[in-house]
Structures are given as structure tokens and as C-alpha cells.
Short mmCIF file of C-alpha atoms in Angstrom, two decimals:
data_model
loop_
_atom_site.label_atom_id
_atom_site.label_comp_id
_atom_site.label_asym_id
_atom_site.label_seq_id
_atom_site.Cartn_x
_atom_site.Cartn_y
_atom_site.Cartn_z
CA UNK A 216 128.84 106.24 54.71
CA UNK A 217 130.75 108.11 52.38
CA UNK A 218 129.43 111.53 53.47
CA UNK A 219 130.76 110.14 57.09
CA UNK A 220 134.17 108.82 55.62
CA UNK A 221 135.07 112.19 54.58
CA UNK A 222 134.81 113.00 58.35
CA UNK A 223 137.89 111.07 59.04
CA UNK A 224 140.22 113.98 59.71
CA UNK A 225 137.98 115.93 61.63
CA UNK A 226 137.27 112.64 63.78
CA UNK A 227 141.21 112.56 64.69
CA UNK A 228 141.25 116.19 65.18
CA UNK A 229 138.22 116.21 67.32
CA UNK A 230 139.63 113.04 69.83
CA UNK A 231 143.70 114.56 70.17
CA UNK A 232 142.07 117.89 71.33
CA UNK A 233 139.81 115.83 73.81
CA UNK A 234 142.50 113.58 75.01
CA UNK A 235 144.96 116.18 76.10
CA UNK A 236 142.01 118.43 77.51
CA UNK A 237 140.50 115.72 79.52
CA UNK A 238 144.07 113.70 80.74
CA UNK A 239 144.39 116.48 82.97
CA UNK A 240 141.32 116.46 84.95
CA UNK A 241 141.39 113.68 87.16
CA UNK A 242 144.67 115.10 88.67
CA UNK A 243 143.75 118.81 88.73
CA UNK A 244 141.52 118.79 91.98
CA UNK A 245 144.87 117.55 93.83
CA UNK A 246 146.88 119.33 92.03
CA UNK A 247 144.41 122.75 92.97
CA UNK A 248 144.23 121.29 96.59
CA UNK A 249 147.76 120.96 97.21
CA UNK A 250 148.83 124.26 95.97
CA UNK A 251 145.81 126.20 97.73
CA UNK A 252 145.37 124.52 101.02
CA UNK A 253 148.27 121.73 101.11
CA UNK A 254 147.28 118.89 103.84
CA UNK A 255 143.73 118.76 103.62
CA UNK A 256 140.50 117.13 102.32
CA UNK A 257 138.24 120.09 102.77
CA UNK A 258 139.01 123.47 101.26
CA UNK A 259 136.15 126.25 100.49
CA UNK A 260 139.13 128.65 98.97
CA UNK A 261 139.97 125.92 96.84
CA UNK A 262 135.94 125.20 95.44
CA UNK A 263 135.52 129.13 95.25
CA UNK A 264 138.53 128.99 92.88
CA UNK A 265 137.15 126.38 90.82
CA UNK A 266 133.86 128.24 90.62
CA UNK A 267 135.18 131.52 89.84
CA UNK A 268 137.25 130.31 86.94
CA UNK A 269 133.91 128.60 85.61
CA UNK A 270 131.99 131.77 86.12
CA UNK A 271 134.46 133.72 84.23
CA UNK A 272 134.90 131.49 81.59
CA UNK A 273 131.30 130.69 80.94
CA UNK A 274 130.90 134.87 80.66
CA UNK A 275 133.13 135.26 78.02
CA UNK A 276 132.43 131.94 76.23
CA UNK A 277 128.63 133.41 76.36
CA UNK A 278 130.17 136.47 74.17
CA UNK A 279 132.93 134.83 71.92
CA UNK A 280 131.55 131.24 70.94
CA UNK A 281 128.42 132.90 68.76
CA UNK A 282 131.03 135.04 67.69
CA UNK A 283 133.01 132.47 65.82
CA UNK A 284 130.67 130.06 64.64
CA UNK A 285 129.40 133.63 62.81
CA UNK A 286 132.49 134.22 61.15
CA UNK A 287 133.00 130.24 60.56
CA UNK A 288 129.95 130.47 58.53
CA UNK A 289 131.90 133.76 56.28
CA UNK A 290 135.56 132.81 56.50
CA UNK A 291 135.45 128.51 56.93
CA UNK A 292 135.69 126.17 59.56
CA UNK A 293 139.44 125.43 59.53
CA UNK A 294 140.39 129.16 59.81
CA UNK A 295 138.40 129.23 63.10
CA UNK A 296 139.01 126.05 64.27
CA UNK A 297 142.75 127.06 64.94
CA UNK A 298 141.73 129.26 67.12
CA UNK A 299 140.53 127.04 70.07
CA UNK A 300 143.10 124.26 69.28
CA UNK A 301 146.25 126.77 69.36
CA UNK A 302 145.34 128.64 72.78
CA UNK A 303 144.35 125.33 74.32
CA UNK A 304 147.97 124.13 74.47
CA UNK A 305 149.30 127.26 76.80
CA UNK A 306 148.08 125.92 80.66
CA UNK A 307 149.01 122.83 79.70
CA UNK A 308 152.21 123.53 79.23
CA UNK A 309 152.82 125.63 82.16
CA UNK A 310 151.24 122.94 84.48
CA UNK A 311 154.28 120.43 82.44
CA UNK A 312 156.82 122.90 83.35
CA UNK A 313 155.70 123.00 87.57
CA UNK A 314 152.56 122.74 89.86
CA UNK A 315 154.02 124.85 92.53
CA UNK A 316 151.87 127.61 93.87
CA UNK A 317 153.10 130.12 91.45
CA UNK A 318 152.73 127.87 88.55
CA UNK A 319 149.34 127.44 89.56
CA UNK A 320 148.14 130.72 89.45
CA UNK A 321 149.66 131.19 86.10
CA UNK A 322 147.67 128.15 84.88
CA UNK A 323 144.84 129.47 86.29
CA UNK A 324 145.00 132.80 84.61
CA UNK A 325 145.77 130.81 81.34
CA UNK A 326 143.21 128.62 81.68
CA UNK A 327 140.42 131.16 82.20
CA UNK A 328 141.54 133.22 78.94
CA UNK A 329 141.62 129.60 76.78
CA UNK A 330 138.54 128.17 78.10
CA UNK A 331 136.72 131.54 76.59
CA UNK A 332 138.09 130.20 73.45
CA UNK A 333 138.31 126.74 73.83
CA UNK A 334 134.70 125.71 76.27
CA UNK A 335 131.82 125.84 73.62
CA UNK A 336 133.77 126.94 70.09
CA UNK A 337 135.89 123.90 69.15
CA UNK A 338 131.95 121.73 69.70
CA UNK A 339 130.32 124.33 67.62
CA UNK A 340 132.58 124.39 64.83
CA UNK A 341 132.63 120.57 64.58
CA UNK A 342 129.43 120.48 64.49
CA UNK A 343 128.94 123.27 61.87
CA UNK A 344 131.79 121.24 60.13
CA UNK A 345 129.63 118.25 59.88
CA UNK A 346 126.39 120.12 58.99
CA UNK A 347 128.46 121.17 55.46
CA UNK A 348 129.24 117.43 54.66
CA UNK A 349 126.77 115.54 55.88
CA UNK A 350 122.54 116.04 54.55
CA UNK A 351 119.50 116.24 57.45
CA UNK A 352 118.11 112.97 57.64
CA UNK A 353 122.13 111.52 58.39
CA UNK A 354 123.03 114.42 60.66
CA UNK A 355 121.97 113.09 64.05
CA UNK A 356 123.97 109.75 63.40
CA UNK A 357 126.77 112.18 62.35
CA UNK A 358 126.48 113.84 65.33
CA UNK A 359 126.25 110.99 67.56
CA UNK A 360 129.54 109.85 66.29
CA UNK A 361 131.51 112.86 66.62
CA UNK A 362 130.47 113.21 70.41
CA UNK A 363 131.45 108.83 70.80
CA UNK A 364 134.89 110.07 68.99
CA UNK A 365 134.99 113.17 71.72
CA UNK A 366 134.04 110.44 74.40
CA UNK A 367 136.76 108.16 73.40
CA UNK A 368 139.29 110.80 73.58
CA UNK A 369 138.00 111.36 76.72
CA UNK A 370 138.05 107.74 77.82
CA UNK A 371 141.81 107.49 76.36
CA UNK A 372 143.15 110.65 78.36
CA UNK A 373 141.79 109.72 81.33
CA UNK A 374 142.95 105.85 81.00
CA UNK A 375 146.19 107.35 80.03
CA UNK A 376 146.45 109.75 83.72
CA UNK A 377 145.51 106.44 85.40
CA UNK A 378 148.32 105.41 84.79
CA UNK A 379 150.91 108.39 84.66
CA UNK A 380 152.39 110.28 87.66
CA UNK A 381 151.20 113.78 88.14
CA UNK A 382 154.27 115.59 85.96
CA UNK A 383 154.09 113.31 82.88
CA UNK A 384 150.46 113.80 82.40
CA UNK A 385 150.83 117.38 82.09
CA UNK A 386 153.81 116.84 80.15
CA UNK A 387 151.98 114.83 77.87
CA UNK A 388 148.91 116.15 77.84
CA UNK A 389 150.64 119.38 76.33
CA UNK A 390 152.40 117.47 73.65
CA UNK A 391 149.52 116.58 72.02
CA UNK A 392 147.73 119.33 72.10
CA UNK A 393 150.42 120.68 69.84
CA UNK A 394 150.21 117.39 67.35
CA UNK A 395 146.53 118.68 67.53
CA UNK A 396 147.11 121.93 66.13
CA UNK A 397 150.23 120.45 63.86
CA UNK A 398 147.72 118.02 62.33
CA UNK A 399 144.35 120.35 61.59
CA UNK A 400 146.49 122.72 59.68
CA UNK A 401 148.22 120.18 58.00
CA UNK A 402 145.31 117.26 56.72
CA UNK A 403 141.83 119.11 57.54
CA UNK A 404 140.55 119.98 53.95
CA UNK A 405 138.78 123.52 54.46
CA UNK A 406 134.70 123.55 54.94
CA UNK A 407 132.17 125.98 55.38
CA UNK A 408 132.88 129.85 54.80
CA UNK A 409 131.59 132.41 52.08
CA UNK A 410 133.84 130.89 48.74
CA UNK A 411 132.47 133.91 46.03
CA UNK A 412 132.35 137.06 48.51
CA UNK A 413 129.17 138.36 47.67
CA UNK A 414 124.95 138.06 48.26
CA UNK A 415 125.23 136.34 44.78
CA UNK A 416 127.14 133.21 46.74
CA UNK A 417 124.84 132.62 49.53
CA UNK A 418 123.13 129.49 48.78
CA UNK A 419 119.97 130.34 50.75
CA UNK A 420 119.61 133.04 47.61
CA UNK A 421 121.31 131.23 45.00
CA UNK A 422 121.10 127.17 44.50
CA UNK A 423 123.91 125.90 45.54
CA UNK A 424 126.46 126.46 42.89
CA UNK A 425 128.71 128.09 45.67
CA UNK A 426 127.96 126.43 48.78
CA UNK A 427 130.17 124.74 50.86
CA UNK A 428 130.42 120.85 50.73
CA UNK A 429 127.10 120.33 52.58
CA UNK A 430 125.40 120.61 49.09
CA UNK A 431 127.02 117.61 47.86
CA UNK A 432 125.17 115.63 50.08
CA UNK A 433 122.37 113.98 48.54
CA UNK A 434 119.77 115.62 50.39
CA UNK A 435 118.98 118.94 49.86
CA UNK A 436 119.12 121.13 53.01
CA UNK A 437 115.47 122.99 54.01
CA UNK A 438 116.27 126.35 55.55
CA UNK A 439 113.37 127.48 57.83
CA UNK A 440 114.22 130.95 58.14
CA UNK A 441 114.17 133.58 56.03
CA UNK A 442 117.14 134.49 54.04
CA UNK A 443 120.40 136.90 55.20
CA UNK A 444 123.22 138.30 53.49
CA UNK A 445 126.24 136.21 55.04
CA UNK A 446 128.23 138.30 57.56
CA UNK A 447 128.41 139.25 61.01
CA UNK A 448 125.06 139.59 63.52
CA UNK A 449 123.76 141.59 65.84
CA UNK A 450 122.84 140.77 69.24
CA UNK A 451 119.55 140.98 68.34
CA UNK A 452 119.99 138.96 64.67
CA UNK A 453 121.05 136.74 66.95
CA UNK A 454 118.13 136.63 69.27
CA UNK A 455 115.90 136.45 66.84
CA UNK A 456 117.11 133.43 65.17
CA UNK A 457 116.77 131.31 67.99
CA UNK A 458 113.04 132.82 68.74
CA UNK A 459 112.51 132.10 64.80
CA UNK A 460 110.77 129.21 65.98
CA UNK A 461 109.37 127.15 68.41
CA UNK A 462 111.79 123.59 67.72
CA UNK A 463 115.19 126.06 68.09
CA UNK A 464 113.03 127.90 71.30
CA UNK A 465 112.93 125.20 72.84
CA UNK A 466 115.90 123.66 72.04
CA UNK A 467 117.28 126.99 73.73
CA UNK A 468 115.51 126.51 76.58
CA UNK A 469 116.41 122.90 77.61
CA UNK A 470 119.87 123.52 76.28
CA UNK A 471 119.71 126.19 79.58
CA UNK A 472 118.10 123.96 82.58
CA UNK A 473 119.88 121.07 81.31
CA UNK A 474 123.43 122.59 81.49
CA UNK A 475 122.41 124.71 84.33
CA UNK A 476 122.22 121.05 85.82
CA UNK A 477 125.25 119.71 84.34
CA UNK A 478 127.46 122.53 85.43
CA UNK A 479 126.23 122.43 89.13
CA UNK A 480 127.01 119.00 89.29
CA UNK A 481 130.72 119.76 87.69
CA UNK A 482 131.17 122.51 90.37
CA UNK A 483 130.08 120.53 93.18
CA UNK A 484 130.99 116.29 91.88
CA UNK A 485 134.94 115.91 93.03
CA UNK A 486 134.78 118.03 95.84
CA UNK A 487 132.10 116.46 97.37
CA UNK A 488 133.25 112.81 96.64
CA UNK A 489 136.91 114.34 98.03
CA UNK A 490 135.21 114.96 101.32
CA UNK A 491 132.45 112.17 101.28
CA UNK A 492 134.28 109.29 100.36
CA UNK A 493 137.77 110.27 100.12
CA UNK A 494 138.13 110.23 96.62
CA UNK A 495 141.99 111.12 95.15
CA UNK A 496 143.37 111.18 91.54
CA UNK A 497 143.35 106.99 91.08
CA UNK A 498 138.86 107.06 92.13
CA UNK A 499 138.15 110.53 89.94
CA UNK A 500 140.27 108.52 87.11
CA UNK A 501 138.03 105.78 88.02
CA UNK A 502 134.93 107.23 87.58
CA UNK A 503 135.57 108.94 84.92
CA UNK A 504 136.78 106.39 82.94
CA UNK A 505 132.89 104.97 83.35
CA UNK A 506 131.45 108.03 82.36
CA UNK A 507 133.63 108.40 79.54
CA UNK A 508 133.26 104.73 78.38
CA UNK A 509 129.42 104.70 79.09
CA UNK A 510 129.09 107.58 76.56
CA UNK A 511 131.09 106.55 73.78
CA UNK A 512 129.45 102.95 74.02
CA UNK A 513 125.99 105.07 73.41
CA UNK A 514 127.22 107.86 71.06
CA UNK A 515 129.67 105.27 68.94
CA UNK A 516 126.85 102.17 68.84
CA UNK A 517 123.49 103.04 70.65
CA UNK A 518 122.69 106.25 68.33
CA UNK A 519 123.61 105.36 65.25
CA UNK A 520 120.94 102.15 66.39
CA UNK A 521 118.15 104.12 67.54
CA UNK A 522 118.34 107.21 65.62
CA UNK A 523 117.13 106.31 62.40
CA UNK A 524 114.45 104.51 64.53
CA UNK A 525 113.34 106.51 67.09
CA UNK A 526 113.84 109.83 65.55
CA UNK A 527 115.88 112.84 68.00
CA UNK A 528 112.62 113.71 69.63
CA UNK A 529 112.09 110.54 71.37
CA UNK A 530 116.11 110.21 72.19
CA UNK A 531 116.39 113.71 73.84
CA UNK A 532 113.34 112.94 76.35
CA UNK A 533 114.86 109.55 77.02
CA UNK A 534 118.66 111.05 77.03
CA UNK A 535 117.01 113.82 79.73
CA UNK A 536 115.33 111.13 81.76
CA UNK A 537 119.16 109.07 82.31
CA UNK A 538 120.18 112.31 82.97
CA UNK A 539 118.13 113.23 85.43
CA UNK A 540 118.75 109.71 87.47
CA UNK A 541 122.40 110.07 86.95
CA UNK A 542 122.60 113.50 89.16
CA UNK A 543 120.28 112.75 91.43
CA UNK A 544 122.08 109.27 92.29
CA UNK A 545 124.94 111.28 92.77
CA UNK A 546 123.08 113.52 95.05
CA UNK A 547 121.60 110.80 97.29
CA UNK A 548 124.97 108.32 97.19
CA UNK A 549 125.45 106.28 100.65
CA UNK A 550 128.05 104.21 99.94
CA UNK A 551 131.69 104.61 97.63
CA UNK A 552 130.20 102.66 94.89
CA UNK A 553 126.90 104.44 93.84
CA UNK A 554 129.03 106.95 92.03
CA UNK A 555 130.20 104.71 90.01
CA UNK A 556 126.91 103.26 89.29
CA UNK A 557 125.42 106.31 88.86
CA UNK A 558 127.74 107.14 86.71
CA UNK A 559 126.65 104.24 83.82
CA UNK A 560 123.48 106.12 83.39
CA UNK A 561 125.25 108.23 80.86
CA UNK A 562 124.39 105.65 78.55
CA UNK A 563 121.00 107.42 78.22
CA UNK A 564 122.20 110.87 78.98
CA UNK A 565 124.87 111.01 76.21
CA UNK A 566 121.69 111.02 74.25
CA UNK A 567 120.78 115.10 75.24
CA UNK A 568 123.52 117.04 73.44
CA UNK A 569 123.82 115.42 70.36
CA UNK A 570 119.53 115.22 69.47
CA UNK A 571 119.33 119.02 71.05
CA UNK A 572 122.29 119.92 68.26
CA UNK A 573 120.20 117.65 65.29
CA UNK A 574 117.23 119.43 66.00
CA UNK A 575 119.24 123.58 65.63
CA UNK A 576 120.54 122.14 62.48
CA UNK A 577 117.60 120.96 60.83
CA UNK A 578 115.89 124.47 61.34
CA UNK A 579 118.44 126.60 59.88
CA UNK A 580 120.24 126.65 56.34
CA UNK A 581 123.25 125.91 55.24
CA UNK A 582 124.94 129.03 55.61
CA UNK A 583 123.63 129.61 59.68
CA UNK A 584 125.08 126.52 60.69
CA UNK A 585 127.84 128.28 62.52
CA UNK A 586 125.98 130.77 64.50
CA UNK A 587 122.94 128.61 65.30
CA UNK A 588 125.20 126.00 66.82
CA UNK A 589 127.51 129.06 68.41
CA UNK A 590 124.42 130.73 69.85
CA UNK A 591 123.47 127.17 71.38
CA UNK A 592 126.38 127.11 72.85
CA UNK A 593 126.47 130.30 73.86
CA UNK A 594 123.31 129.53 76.26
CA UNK A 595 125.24 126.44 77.70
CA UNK A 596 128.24 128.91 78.53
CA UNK A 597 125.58 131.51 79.82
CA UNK A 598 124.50 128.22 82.55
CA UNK A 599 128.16 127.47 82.67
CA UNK A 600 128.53 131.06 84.29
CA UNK A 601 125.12 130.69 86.88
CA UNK A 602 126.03 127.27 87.55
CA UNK A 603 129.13 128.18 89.50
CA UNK A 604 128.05 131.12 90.88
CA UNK A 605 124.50 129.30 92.50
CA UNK A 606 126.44 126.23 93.25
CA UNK A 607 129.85 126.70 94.27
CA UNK A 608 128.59 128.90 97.76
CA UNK A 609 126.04 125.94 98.12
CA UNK A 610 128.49 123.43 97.78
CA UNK A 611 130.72 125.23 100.16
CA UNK A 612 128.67 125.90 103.01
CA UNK A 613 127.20 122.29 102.92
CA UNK A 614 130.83 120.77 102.81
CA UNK A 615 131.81 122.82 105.61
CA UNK A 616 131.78 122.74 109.25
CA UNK A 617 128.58 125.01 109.73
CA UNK A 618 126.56 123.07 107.45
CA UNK A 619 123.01 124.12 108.42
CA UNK A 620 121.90 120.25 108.06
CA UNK A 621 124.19 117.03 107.29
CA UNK A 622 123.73 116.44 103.54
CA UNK A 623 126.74 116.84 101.61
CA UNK A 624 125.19 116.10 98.05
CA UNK A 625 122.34 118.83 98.61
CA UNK A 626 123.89 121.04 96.08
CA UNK A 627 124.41 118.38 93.42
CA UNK A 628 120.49 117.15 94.56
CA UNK A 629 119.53 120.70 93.45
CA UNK A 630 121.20 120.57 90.03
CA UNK A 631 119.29 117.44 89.69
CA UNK A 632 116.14 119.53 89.83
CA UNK A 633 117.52 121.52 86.91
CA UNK A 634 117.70 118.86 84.71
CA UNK A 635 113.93 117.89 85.96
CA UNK A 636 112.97 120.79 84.57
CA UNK A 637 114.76 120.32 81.20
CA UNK A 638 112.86 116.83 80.64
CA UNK A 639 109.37 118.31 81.63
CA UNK A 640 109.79 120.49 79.17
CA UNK A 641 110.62 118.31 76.41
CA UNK A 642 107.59 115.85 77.54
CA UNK A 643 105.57 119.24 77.24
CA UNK A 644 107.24 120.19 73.87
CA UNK A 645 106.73 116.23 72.59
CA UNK A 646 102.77 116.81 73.19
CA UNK A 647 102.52 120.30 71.59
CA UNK A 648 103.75 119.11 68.64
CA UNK A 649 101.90 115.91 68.76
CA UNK A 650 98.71 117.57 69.17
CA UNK A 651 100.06 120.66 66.26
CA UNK A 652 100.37 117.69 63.93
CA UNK A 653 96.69 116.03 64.78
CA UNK A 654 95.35 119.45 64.22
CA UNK A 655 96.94 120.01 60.93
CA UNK A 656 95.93 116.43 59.63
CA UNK A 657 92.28 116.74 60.73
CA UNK A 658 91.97 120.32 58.94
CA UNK A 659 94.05 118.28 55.69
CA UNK A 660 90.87 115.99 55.79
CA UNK A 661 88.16 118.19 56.04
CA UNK A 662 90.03 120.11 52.99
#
């Protein structure tokens, strides 16, 4: 608990910069719709926007997030972590000033360039923050809490747009995304980062005289790979760390399908409950207020429970299982309300993310913690950028007027199959390693 305690300011951090991301959301599709194609419930210019703005953004997430948890691991978390917090506050704040057409293209242009900073890197550095104060066996807890602290910032903003008109929650929203960046420069204590300058520092080659605080945990840290000199990676450093082994492989992997699936259903979700069920702001508040409370309820209470129990292995299969029924109940929804019960299924699904990002950080050392979490996430931006650009047209054409059959939710039924994928391949993982471990205990006994 004290390894967790010392979390405290990164906890605050981590929920302002989630609250003033996620206040804005449940007003944006109107705010999109009114600008683009004023008057209407249906709009294919006003999807393709969407999607091209996630495509974009995905591609250079893909580039710069691996990029920064590198240098997080050389020159500290804090240094890097004002990166993401500082651009973040820009469309906000031109969205607070006007939602007129023209100040809606400017927000979009703004928003493209800080989601390549913001979508993937501020995650991966709190997690790599974490990893340097908190040992192995405590680290999927740890986890778990930081995303319940994320979901409750979530939870908060949207609560808070609920309730505001259109202008103030812009207005707000960019308000405390500056207190965010006022407040990690001011109370985050520094973590992570190359203290000593040379090989002689790297605690991979040296005990860990000069690590960063994730030594003072009491439990030691087990790198699995083989040694490096701290500094910037190649491409193909970076490749080969995630093919170092068949736990971050496969972690790779299902990271993929399962945001392939994720970010299908985010392209496709409020546009087709928009033209559906009539959804506005007040129902996408709605909803998302269950999504966001169903998560932090699991991440804050469940997995903290189960974790020690069950071990990540066994929460990531059942995490990918509640998220498979959550998209496909989407998919399939007859009447206004399954939504909204679909939606409680993130309960188990809020399980995925945080026993995919346990499992990187137990197979790398202390000083990779940044660029095995920031090429993780680099994969999820990579199906951030495919996710639009297979789902948006799909979405599109079966939304429209020349659908070629009457089912709206076929697109978000397809990203459902992506997520299929994801758990089959855990199950499949589960019993390769089950049957690696009987084989290693029977040749143990005939030794």
C-alpha cells in the first residue's frame, strides 16, 4: 500500500486529464453534425470526418507513442508526460471560444495534431510511471487502479456535460486541462529516466544502485530480455522486443484484434444510435456514464479482488469474453435500452487492457518499461488507424439510403468478430502454456 500511496499525484494527474478529455465527447457528435450537415440525423460527410481524423491520428500515434515511452525510459517520465498534457488543452479551447463552422475545422485540425500526442502516450507513460514504483507481483492491482482512476475521470466529465450546456462544457473542459498541466509540473516528483548518463547506470548491467524508484520496491524486477545500453531504438530494436517472446507476442497480437474491435465500434457506436434510436447529447451522456461507471466499479474494486486470485491470465480471457458480448449486443440492439445494457458488460471488459499491460511489464526490465508499453500502444494506434478506415465506409453505406440490406449495426456486428478473434487467441495462448508447463514438470520428474 505504500508503494501505491506514493501514486497519489499521478492518480490526480491521470483523472483531470481524463475529465476534460472525455466532458467533451458526449456533445461533439452534435456539435460535428450541426456544423457539417445542420438539420439532420443522417450525415455520411459527417462519419467520414470522424473516421478520417481517427485514421490520421492513429498513423502518427503508431510513429510517436513508441517514440516517447523510449526517451521516457532515458530522460524521465515527468519530462515526457508534459508533452501530451500541454498540447491536449489547444482544441479545447478553441471549441470554448465558438462551434461555428470555422471553429470547427480549426478544432479539427487541432485535434488531429494533439491526439498524435495525446491518444496512446499519456497511458504509456503512466503506466511506465507505475512500473518504476510499484514491484511485479503488485503491478496488475496497480494497474487496475490507475485505469478505475482514468474511468472515474471519465465518469465525472461526462456526469459533469450532463448537466452543462454545450458552451460551458467546452469552456470548462479547457480549464482543466490547464490545472492538469499546472499541477504535474508543480507536485509530480520525477520517475523513470537514465539518472548517471552512462552504460555504468543501467540497472539491467549494474544492480540497482542507479535505477529509478522501481528498485525500491521490495521485489526485485526479472528482466527477460537481454540487456541494452539505454537510448533510442530502431525500428527493428523495436520489433524485436516485442517478438522477444511468446507472452509480449501475443500480448501484441490481441492488443491488435482487440482494438481493431474497439475502434470499429467507436467509429460506428453514436452514429448509428443517432440514426437508430435517435440518440442526442442527454442519451450518449447517458450511456456513457454506464460505461464509464461499469469500468471504474471493476478497475477500482473487482481487480484489485480477483487479481491476486485469479492471476492476469485468467482475467484477460474473461475481460475478452465481456468484451466480446458487449459489441455484439450493440450490434444486434432492437430496442433503445439494450445499449444501455450492453453497455454494463464493461464490467468484464475493463478487465483486457489493464492484464494485457501486466503481462508487457513483467517480461521486460526496468529500464524498457517505456518503450514496451509505447510499442503496445503503438499497435493499438496502428488498429486505431484500420479501424476507421474498414469501418467508417461500412458504417456509412449501411446507415444510408442504399443500404444493400436493412441492418444498421452490421458494421459494429463485424468489429464484434474482431474481438472474437482476440479471445480465441488468448484461450489458444492459455493452453500452450498450460501444456509448456506440464511438459517442463514431467521432464523435472524424470530428472
Amino acid at each position: 500500500m505504500k508503494d501505491l500511496a506514493g501514486l497519489r499525484h499521478l492518480f490526480v494527474a491521470s483523472f483531470l486529464f481524463y475529465f476534460s478529455s472525455f466532458m467533451v465527447i458526449p456533445a461533439i457528435t452534435d456539435v460535428t453534425m450541426d456544423a457539417v450537415c445542420p438539420g439532420r440525423d443522417e450525415c455520411s460527410v459527417a462519419i467520414y470526418l470522424s473516421g478520417f481524423q481517427n485514421a490520421v491520428t492513429g498513423m502518427g500515434a503508431l510513429v510517436v507513442t513508441p517514440v516517447v515511452g523510449n526517451l521516457s525510459d532515458r530522460y524521465g517520465r515527468k519530462a515526457l508526460m508534459t508533452l501530451p498534457v500541454t498540447v491536449a488543452i489547444a482544441p479545447l479551447f478553441i471549441l470554448a471560444c465558438g462551434r461555428s463552422e470555422a471553429y470547427f475545422y480549426a478544432y479539427y485540425v487541432a485535434k488531429i495534431v494533439a491526439g498524435i500526442f495525446c491518444d496512446g502516450a499519456m497511458h504509456c507513460l503512466c503506466l511506465a510511471y507505475v512500473a518504476d514504483h510499484v514491484g511485479p507481483k503488485r503491478r496488475a492491482t496497480a494497474f487496475g487502479l490507475l485505469s478505475g482512476v482514468s474511468a472515474a475521470g471519465f465518469v465525472s466529465g461526462t456526469l459533469t456535460a450532463r448537466f452543462l450546456p454545450t458552451a460551458s462544457t467546452f469552456q470548462v473542459a479547457a480549464a482543466v486541462a490547464v490545472a492538469t498541466a499546472l499541477y504535474l509540473r508543480a507536485f509530480l516528483p520525477e520517475a523513470g529516466g537514465v539518472s548517471c548518463g552512462d552504460e555504468a547506470c543501467d540497472p539491467l548491467l549494474q544492480g540497482s544502485s542507479c535505477s529509478s524508484s522501481a528498485s525500491s520496491s521490495d521485489e526485485e524486477l526479472s528482466p527477460k530480455l537481454p540487456p541494452r545500453k539505454a537510448g533510442l531504438r530502431s525500428i527493428s530494436e523495436m520489433g524485436a522486443l516485442l517478438t522477444g517472446s511468446l507472452a509480449l507476442s501475443g500480448a501484441a497480437t490481441i492488443t491488435f484484434f482487440y482494438s481493431l474491435g474497439e475502434h470499429g465500434l467507436q467509429a460506428a457506436l453514436l452514429y448509428y444510435l443517432k440514426a437508430q434510436f435517435g440518440y442526442s447529447k442527454d442519451e450518449f451522456a447517458n450511456l456513457l456514464l454506464i460505461v464509464g461507471a461499469a469500468g471504474m466499479l471493476s478497475q477500482l474494486t473487482v481487480m484489485p479482488i480477483l487479481a491476486p486470485i485469479l492471476g492476469e491470465e485468467i482475467l484477460l480471457i474473461i475481460g475478452l469474453l465481456g468484451g466480446c458480448t458487449h459489441v455484439f449486443l450493440y450490434g444486434i440492439a432492437w430496442s433503445y435500452w439494450v445499449p444501455y445494457f450492453a453497455a454494463a458488460f464493461v464490467i468484464l471488459s475493463a478487465f483486457v487492457h489493464p492484464s494485457i499491460r501486466t503481462n508487457v511489464s513483467k517480461n521486460v526490465g526496468s529500464n524498457e518499461q517505456g518503450i514496451a508499453q509505447g510499442c503496445i500502444s503503438g499497435i493499438s494506434s496502428f488498429a486505431s488507424i484500420l479501424g476507421p478506415l474498414i469501418f467508417t465506409p461500412l458504417t456509412a453505406w449501411f446507415l444510408s439510403e442504399t443500404e444493400p440490406f436493412n441492418f444498421k449495426g452490421f458494421s459494429i456486428l463485424c468489429a464484434g468478430f474482431c474481438t472474437l478473434i482476440a479471445f480465441i487467441i488468448s484461450l489458444r495462448m492459455r493452453g500452450a502454456q498450460s501444456s509448456a508447463c506440464k511438459k517442463s514438470t514431467a521432464q523435472q520428474e524424470q530428472a
